[in-house]
Coordinates of C-alpha atoms in Angstrom, one line a residue:
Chain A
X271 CA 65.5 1.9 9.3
X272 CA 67.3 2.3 12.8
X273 CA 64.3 4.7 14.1
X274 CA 61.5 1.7 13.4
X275 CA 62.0 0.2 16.5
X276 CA 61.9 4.3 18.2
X277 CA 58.7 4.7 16.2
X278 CA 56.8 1.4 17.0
X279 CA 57.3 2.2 20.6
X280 CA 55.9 6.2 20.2
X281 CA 53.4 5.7 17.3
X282 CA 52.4 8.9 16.7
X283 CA 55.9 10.1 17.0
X284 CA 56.0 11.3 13.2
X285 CA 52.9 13.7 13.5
X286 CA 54.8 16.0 16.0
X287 CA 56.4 17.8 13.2
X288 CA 52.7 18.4 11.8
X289 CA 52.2 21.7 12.3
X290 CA 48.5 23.2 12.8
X291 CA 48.1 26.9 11.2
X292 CA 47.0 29.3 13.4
X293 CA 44.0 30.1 12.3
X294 CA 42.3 26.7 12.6
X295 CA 41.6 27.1 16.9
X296 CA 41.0 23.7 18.3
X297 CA 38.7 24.7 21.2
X298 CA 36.3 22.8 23.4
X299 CA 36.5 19.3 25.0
X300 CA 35.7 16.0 23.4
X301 CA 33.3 14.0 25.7
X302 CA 31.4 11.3 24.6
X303 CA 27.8 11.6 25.8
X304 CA 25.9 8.3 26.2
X305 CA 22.9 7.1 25.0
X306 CA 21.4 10.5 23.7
X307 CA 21.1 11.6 20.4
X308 CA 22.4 14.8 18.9
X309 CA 18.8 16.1 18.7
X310 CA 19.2 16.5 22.5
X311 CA 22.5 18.9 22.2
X312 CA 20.5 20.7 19.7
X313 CA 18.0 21.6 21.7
X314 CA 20.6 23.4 23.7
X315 CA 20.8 21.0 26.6
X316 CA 24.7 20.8 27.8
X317 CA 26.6 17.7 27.0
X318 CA 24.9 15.4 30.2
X319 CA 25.4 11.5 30.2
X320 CA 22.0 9.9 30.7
X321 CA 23.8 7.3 32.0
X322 CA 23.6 8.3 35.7
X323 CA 20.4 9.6 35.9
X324 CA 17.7 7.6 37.7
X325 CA 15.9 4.7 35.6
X326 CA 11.9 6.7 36.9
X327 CA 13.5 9.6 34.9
X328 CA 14.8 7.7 31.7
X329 CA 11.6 5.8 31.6
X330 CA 9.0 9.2 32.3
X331 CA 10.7 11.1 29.5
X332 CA 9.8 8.3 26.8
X333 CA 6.1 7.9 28.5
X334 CA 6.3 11.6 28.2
X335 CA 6.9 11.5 24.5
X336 CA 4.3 9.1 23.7
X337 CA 1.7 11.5 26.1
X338 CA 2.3 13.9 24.1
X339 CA 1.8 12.4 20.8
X340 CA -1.2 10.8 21.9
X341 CA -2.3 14.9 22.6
X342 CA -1.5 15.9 19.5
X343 CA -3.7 13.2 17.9
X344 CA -6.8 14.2 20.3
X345 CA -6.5 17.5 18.7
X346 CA -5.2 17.5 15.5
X347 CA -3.2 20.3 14.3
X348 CA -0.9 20.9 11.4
X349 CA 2.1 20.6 13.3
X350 CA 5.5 18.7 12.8
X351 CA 6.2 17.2 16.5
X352 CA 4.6 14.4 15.6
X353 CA 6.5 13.7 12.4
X354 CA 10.1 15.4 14.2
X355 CA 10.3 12.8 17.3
X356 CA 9.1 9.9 16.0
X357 CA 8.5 6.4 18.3
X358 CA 6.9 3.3 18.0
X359 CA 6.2 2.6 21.3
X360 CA 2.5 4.3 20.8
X361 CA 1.6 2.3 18.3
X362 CA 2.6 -0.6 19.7
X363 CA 1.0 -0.3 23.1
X364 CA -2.5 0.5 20.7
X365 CA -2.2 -2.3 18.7
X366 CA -2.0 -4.6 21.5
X367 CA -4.4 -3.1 23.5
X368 CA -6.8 -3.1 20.1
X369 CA -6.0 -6.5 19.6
X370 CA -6.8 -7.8 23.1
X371 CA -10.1 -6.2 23.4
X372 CA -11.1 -8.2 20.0
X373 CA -10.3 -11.2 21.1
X374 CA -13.0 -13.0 23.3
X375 CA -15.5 -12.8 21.0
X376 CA -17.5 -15.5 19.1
X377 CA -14.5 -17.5 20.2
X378 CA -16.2 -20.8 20.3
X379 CA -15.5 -21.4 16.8
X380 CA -12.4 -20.0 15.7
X381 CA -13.2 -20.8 12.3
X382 CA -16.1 -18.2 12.4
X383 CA -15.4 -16.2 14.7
X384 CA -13.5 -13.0 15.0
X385 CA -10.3 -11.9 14.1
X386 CA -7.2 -13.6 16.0
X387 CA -4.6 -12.0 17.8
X388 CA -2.3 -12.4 14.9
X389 CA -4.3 -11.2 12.3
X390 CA -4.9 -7.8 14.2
X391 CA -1.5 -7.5 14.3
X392 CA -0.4 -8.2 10.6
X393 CA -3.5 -6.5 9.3
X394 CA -2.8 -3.2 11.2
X395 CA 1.4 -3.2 10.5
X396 CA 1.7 -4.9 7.3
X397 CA -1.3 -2.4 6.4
X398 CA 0.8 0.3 7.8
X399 CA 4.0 -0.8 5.7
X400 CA 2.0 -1.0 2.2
X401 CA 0.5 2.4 2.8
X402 CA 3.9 4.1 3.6
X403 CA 5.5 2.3 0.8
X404 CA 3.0 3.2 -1.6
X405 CA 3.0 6.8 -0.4
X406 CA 7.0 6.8 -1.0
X407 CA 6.6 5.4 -4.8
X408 CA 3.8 7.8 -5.5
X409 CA 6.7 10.3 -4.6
X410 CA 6.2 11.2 -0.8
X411 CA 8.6 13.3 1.2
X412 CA 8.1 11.6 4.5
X413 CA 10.1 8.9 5.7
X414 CA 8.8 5.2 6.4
X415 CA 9.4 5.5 10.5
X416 CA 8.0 9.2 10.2
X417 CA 4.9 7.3 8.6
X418 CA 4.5 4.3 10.3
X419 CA 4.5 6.5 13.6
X420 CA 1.7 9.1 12.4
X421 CA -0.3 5.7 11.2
X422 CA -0.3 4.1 14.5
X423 CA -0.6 6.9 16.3
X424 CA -3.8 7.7 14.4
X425 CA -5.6 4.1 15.7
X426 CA -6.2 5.3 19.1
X427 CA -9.6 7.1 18.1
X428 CA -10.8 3.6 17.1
X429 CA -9.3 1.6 19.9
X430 CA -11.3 3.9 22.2
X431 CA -14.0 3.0 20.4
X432 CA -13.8 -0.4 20.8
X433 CA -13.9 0.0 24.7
X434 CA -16.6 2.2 24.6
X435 CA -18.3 -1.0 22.5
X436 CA -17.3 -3.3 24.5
X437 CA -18.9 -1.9 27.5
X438 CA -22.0 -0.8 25.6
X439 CA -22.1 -4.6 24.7
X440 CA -22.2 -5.2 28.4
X441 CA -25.4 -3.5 28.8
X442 CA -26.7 -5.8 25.6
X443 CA -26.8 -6.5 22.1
X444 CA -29.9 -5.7 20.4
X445 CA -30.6 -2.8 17.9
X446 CA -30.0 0.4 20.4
X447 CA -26.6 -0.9 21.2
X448 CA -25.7 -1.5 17.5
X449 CA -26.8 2.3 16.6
X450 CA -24.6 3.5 19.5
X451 CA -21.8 1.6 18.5
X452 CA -22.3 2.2 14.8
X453 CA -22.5 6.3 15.3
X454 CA -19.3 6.1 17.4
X455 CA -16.9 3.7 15.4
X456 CA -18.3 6.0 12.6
X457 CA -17.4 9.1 14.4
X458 CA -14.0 7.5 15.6
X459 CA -13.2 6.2 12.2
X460 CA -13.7 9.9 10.5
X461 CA -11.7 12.1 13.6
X462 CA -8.5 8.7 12.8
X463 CA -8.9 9.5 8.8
X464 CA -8.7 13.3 9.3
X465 CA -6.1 13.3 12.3
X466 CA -4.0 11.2 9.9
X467 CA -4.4 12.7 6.6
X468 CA -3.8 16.0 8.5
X469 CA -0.1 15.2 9.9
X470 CA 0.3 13.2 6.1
X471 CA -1.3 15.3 3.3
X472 CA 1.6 18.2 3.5
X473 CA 4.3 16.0 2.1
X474 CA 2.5 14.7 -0.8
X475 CA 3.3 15.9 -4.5
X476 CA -0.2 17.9 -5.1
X477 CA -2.3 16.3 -7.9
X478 CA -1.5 13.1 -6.1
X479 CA -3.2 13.8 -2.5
X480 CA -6.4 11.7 -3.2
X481 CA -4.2 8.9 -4.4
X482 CA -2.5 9.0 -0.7
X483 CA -5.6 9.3 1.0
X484 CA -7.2 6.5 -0.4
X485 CA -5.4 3.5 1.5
X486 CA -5.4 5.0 4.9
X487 CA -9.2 5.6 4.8
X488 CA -9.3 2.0 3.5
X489 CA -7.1 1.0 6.3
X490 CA -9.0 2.7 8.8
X491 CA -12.4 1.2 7.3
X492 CA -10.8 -1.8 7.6
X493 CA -10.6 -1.7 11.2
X494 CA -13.5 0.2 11.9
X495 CA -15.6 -2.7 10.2
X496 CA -13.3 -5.3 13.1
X497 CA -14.7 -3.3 15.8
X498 CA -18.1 -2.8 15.1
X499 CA -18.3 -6.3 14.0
X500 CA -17.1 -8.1 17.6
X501 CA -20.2 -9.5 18.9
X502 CA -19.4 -11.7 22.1
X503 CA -19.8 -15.2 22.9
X504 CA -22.9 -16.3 24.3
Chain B
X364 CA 48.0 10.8 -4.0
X365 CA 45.2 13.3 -3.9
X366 CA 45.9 16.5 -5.8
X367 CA 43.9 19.5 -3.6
X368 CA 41.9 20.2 -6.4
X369 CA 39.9 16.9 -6.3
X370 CA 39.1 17.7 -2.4
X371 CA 37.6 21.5 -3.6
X372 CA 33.5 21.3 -3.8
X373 CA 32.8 21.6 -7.5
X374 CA 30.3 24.8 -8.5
X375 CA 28.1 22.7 -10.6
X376 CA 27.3 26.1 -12.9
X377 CA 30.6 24.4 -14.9
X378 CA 28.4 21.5 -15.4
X379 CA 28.4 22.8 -18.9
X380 CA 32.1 22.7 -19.0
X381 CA 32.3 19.3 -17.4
X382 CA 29.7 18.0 -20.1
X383 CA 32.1 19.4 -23.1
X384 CA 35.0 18.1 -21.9
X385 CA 33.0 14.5 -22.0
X386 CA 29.9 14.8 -23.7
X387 CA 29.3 11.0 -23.2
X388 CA 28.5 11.4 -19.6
X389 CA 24.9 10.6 -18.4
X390 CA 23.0 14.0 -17.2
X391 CA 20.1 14.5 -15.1
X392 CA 18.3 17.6 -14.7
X393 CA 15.9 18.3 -11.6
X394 CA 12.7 20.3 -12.6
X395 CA 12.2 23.1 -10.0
X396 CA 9.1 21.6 -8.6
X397 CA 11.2 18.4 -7.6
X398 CA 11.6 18.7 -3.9
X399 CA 11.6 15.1 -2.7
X400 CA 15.2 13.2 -1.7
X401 CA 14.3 9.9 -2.4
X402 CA 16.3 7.2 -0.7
X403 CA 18.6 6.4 -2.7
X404 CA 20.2 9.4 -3.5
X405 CA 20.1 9.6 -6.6
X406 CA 16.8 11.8 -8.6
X407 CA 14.1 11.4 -10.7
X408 CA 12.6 14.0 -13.1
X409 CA 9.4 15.5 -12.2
X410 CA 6.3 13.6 -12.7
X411 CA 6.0 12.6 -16.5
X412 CA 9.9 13.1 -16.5
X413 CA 10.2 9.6 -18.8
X414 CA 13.2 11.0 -20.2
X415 CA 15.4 11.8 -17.4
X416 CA 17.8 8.8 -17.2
X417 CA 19.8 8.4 -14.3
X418 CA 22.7 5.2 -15.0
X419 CA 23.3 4.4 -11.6
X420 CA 25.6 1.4 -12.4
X421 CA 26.6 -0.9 -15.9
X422 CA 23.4 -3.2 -15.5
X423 CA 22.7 -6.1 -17.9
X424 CA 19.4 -5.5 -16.4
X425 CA 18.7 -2.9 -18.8
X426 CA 17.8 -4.3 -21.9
X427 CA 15.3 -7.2 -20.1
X428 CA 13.4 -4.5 -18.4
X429 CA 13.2 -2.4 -21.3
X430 CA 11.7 -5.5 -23.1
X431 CA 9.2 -6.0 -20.8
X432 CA 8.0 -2.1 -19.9
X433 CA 7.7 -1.4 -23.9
X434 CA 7.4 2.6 -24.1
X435 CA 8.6 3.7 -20.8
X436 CA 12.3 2.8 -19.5
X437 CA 12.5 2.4 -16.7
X438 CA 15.4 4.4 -14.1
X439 CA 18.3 1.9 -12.9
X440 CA 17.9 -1.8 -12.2
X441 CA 15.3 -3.6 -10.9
X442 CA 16.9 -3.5 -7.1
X443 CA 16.4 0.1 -6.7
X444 CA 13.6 1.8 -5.6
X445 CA 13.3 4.2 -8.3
X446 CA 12.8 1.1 -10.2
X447 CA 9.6 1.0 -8.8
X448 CA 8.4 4.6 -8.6
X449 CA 8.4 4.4 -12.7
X450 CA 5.2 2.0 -12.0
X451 CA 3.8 4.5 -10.1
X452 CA 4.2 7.8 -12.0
X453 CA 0.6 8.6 -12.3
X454 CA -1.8 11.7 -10.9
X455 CA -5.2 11.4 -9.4
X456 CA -6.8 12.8 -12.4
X457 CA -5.0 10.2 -14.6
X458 CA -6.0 7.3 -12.4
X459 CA -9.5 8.7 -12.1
X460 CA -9.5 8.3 -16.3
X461 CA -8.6 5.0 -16.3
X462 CA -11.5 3.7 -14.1
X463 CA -13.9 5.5 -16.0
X464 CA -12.3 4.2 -19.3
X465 CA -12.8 0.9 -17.8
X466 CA -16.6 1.4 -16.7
X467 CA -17.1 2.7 -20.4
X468 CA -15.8 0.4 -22.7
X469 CA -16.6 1.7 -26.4
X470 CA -16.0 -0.5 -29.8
X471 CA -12.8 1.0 -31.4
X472 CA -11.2 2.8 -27.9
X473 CA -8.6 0.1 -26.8
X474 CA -8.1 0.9 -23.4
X475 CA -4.3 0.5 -23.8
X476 CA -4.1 2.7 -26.5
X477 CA -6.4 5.3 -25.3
X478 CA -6.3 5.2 -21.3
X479 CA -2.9 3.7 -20.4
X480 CA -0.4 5.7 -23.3
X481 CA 2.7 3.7 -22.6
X482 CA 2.2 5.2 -18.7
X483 CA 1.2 2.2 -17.4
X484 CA 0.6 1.8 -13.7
X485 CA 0.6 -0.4 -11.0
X486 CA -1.5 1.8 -8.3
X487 CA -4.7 1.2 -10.0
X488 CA -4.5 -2.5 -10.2
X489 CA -2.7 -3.0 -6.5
X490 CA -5.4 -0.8 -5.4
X491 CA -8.7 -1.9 -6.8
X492 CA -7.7 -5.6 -6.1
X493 CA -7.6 -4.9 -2.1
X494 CA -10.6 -3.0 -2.4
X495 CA -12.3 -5.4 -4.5
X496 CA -10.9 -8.1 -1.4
X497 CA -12.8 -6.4 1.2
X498 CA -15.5 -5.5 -0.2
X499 CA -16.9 -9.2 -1.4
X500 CA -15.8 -10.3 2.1
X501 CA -17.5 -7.3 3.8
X502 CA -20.5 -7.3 1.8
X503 CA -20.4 -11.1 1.6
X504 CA -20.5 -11.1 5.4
X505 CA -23.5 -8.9 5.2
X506 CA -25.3 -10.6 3.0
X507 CA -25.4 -13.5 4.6
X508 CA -26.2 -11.9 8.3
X509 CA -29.7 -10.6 6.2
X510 CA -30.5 -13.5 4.8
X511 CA -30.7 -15.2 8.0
X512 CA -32.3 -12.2 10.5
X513 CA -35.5 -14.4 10.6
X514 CA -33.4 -17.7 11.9
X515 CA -33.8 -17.6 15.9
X516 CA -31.0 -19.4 15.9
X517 CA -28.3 -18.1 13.8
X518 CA -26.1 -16.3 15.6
X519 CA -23.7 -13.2 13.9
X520 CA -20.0 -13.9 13.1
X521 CA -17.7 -11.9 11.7
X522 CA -16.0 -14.8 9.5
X523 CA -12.3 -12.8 9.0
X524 CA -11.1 -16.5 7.2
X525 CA -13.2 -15.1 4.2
X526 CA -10.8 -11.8 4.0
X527 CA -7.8 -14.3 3.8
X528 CA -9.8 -16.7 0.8
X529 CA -10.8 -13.5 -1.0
X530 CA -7.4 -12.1 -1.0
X531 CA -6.0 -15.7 -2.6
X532 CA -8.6 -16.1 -5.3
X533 CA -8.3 -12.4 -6.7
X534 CA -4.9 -11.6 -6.4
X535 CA -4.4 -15.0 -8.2
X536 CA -6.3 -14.4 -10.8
X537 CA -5.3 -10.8 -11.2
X538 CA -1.5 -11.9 -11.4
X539 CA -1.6 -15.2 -12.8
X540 CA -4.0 -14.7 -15.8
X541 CA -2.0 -12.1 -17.0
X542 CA 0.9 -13.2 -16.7
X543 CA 0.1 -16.2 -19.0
X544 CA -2.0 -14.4 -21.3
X545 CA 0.9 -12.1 -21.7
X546 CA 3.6 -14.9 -22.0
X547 CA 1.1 -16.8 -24.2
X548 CA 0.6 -13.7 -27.0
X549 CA 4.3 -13.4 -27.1
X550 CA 5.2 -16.6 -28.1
X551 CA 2.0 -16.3 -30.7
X552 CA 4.1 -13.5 -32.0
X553 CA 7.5 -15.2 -32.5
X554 CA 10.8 -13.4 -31.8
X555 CA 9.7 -10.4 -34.0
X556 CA 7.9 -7.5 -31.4
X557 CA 5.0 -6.4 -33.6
X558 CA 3.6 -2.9 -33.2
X559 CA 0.6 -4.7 -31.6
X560 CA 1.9 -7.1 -28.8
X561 CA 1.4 -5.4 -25.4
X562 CA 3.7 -5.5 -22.3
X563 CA 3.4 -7.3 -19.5
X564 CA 2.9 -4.0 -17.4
X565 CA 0.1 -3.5 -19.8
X566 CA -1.5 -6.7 -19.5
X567 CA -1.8 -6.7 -15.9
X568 CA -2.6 -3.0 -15.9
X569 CA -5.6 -3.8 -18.5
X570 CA -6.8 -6.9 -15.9
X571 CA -6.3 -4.9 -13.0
X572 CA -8.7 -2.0 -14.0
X573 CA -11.0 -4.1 -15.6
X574 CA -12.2 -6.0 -11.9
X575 CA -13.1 -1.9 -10.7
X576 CA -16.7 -2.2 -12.0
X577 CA -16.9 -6.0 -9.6
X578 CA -16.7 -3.4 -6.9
X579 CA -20.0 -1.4 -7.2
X580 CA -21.3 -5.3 -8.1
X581 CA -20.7 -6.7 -4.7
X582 CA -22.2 -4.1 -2.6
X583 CA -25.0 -4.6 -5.3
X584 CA -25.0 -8.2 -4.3
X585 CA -26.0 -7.2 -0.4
X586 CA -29.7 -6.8 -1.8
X587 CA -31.1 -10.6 -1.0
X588 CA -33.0 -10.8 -4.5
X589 CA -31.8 -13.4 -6.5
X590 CA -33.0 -11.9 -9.8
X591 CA -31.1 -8.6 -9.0
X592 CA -28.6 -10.6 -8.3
X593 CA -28.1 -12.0 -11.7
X594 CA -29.1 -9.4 -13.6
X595 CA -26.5 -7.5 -11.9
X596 CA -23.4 -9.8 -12.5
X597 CA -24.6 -10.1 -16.4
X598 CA -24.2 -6.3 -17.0
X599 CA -20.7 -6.3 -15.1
X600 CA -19.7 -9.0 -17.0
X601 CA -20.6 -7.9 -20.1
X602 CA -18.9 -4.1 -19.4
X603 CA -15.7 -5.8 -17.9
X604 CA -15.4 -8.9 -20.3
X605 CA -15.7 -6.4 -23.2
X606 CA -12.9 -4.3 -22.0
X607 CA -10.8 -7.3 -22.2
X608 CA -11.9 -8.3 -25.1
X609 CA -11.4 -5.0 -27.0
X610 CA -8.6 -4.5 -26.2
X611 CA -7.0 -8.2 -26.9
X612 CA -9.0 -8.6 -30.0
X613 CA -6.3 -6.0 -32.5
X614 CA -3.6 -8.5 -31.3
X615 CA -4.9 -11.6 -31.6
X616 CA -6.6 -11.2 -34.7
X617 CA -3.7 -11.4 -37.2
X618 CA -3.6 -15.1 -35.8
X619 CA -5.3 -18.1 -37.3
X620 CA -8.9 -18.2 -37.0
X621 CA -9.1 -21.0 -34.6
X622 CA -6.4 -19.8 -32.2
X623 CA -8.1 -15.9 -32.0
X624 CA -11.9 -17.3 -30.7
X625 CA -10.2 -20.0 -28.8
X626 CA -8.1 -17.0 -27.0
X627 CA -10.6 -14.8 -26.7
X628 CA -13.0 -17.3 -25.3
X629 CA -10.5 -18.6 -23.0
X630 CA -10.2 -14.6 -21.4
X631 CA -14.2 -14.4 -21.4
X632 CA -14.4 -17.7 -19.4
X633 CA -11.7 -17.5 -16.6
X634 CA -13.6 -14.1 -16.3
X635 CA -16.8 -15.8 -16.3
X636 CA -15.5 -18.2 -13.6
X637 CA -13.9 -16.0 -11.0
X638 CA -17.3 -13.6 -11.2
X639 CA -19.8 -16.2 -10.8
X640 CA -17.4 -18.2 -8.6
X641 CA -16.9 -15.4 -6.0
X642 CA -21.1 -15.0 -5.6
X643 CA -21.5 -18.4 -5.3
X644 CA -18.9 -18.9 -2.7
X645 CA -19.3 -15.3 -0.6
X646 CA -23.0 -14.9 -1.4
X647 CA -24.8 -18.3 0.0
X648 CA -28.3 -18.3 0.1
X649 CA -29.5 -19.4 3.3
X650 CA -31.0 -22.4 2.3
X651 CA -27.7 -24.5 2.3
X652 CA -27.3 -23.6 5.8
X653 CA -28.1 -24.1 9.2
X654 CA -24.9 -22.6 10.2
X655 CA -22.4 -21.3 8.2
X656 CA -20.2 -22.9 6.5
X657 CA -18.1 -23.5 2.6
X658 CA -19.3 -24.9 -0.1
X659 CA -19.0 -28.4 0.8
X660 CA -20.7 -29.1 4.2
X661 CA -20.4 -33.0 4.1
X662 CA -18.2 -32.9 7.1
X663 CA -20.8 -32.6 9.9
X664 CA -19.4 -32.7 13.6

């Protein structure tokens, strides 16, 4: 047709006879904000690109997150924060730090000795993964992230008690430090099984609960048994 | 082109009318209690919903799976995850059953007929083989530091490469065995699926709940007495053994003579093996060793 070469020039030239109907208003402006997440415009913020702020602010709102998670584990409550915002970065930062106080340890042998680096690491995620998978097939409403979060989270009781060992161990390594550090990797191991079972038992199926339970307070065991276990090289 | 009725939201209270108008369409009905949005989308009935079918797709898939799970079909192909939550469709009471079924084995109650119904599971069995893992290393581990609390020179070590060994040998065993006892009944049987043959779920479902009575044996095993010791693996032997054995015996026995001991006795020794096996390898007595080490400590350094 004569008008192609018309219309390739103004593309959109055949909408103009589109007409809207009056009672659909088109209101409002359409800017792009970068880098946040809706969450942020519904918690009534105005439309702000975090691209210009200052890099101390992006970085103190994220370490402000993971305070505040780590808060919420120190005093367990019933509450959904934890499960709403979910991050990784706690759990990371514990895991590492868990895994570098183990090591150092019996090391002369590595055969014998205590848990490498690695195997901190795959036994605390991959434990992580099979306990939120298996709490999805038994029919949980909570996603994996959601889960994996609230399990990291939940190891900080027990990586405090490994400092707390390792600096009883300091002082020596007969039979009044190994009832010290037994009664607080006990105590640390129960407040991680509650704290966790707390923020995970609501979105279970009932009749199923126990079933749920069971792993993480064999995960927690698990680790509790690592850290009470590290006795250091001689 | 796209009539506007297509684009309206369909009031699904003319789900009635939809289903006349095609009564070969698949249905699904949500119970009330059903909360849960799986991942995928789609719904499952409420738990012992076995009849709620949901055809996500024309899968070939259908008819090997429903060979292999006998009484309970399974929801969609074996790449969903629904798949998978069939295997898991069990309470805390019911799981609680099952163990005790498996402590108490009694002539005459096959413990796939009586415990398992055609609901069998794969929690118990996934479940009591990592416990069963950590606890022979754990208590293995323990044994081993009492046994040598009077040697001056023997110095505590944690020995995590046990954990990793454990996990090999039992998962093996609780995978493997099955899966060629299971493979080896069905050929027994022919082509022709007698009322008796069992499915592969079941199989490894029996195995799995039959090593829960090894657990109370190993922390049993901390106590350094070697008669204890013995005594102890014998009566969880006998209990687990004769789970096995009941409940392979109805199947087995329509064979020939020869074939039925030689399977039975085949289950009873592989048993036998991985029992006596894991105490001789986690539970040392301390006279092998100055320090610690496997079972073959020619390599000196």
């Amino acid at each position: 047709m004569a008008v192609s070469a018309d219309e390739a020039s103004r593309p959109f030239a055949g909408l103009s006879d589109v007409s809207i109907s009056e009672d659909i208003p088109v209101e409002g402006d359409i800017s792009v904000p970068m880098g946040t997440s809706s969450s942020n415009r519904q918690r009534g913020e105005d439309e702000f690109s975090t691209l210009d702020e200052p890099v101390k602010e992006t970085i103190l709102r994220d370490l402000r997150a993971v305070g505040s998670k780590f808060i919420h584990v120190l005093y367990p409550k019933r509450s959904t924060a934890l499960l709403r915002d979910w991050d990784l970065w706690g759990p990371l930062l514990l895991c590492v730090t868990l895994a570098l106080l183990l090591q150092g340890g019996a090391a002369d042998s590595d055969d014998h000795g205590g848990p490498q680096f690695a195997e901190v690491f795959v036994i605390v995620w991959f434990g992580s993964i099979i306990i939120t998978l298996n709490s999805k097939l038994l029919g949980g409403t909570i996603s994996f992230f959601q889960s994996l979060c609230v399990l990291g989270y939940c190891i900080m009781p027990l990586t405090a008690a490994m400092a707390v060992c390792r600096i009883v161990l300091v002082g020596g390594s007969g039979t009044v430090s190994f009832i010290v550090r037994l009664v607080v990797v006990t105590a640390s191991f129960g407040w991680s099984t509650f704290a966790s079972t707390a923020f995970l038992a609501d979105s279970q199926p009932p009749g199923r609960k126990a079933l749920v339970v069971y792993p993480v307070f064999l995960f927690y065991f698990v680790i509790g048994w690592m850290v009470l276990t590290f006795s250091p090289s001689q | 082109m796209a009539s506007p009725n297509d684009l309206q939201f369909q009031e699904f209270e003319e789900a009635a009318e939809l289903l006349s108008a095609d009564p070969g369409a698949s249905t699904l009905s949500m119970s009330a209690s059903n909360t849960s949005t799986t991942a995928a989308g789609g719904g499952r009935g409420g738990p012992g919903g076995e009849d709620v079918k949901l055809d996500l797709s024309e899968e070939e898939g259908e008819e090997e799976s429903s060979e292999l799970l006998g009484g309970q079909k399974p929801t969609g192909g074996f790449w969903t995850f629904e798949y998978y939550q069939s295997f898991f469709n069990v309470d805390t009471v019911q799981v609680l059953d099952r163990v005790k079924g498996s402590l108490m084995p009694l002539p005459g109650r096959n413990f796939i007929k009586h415990n398992l119904r055609s609901n069998p599971d794969l929690y118990g069995p996934f479940w009591i083989c990592v416990t069963l893992v950590f606890s022979v290393a754990i208590s293995g581990n323990l044994s081993s530091f009492l046994s040598e609390r009077g040697n001056p020179s023997y110095h505590y070590r944690p020995q995590f490469h046990r954990v990793t060994i454990a996990a090999l040998v039992i998962f093996m065993y609780a995978w493997l065995v099955p899966i060629g006892l299971w493979g080896f009944l069905t050929w027994r049987q022919g082509a022709e699926r007698q009322i008796g043959g069992y499915t592969f779920l079941e199989t490894v479902c029996v195995y799995g709940y039959s090593l829960f009575i090894y657990i109370p044996t190993s922390v049993l095993w901390i106590i350094p007495f070697e008669w204890l010791r013995w005594t102890v693996i014998l009566v969880a032997m006998v209990i687990s053994g004769s789970v096995l054995v009941l409940t392979f015996w109805p199947v087995v026995r329509e064979d020939t003579k020869v074939m039925a001991v030689a399977t039975v006795v085949t289950i009873v020794v592989l048993h036998t093996l991985l029992a006596v096996g894991c105490k001789m390898y986690f539970f040392q007595i301390a006279v092998h060793v100055p320090s610690v080490v496997p079972i073959t400590p020619t390599i000196t350094q």
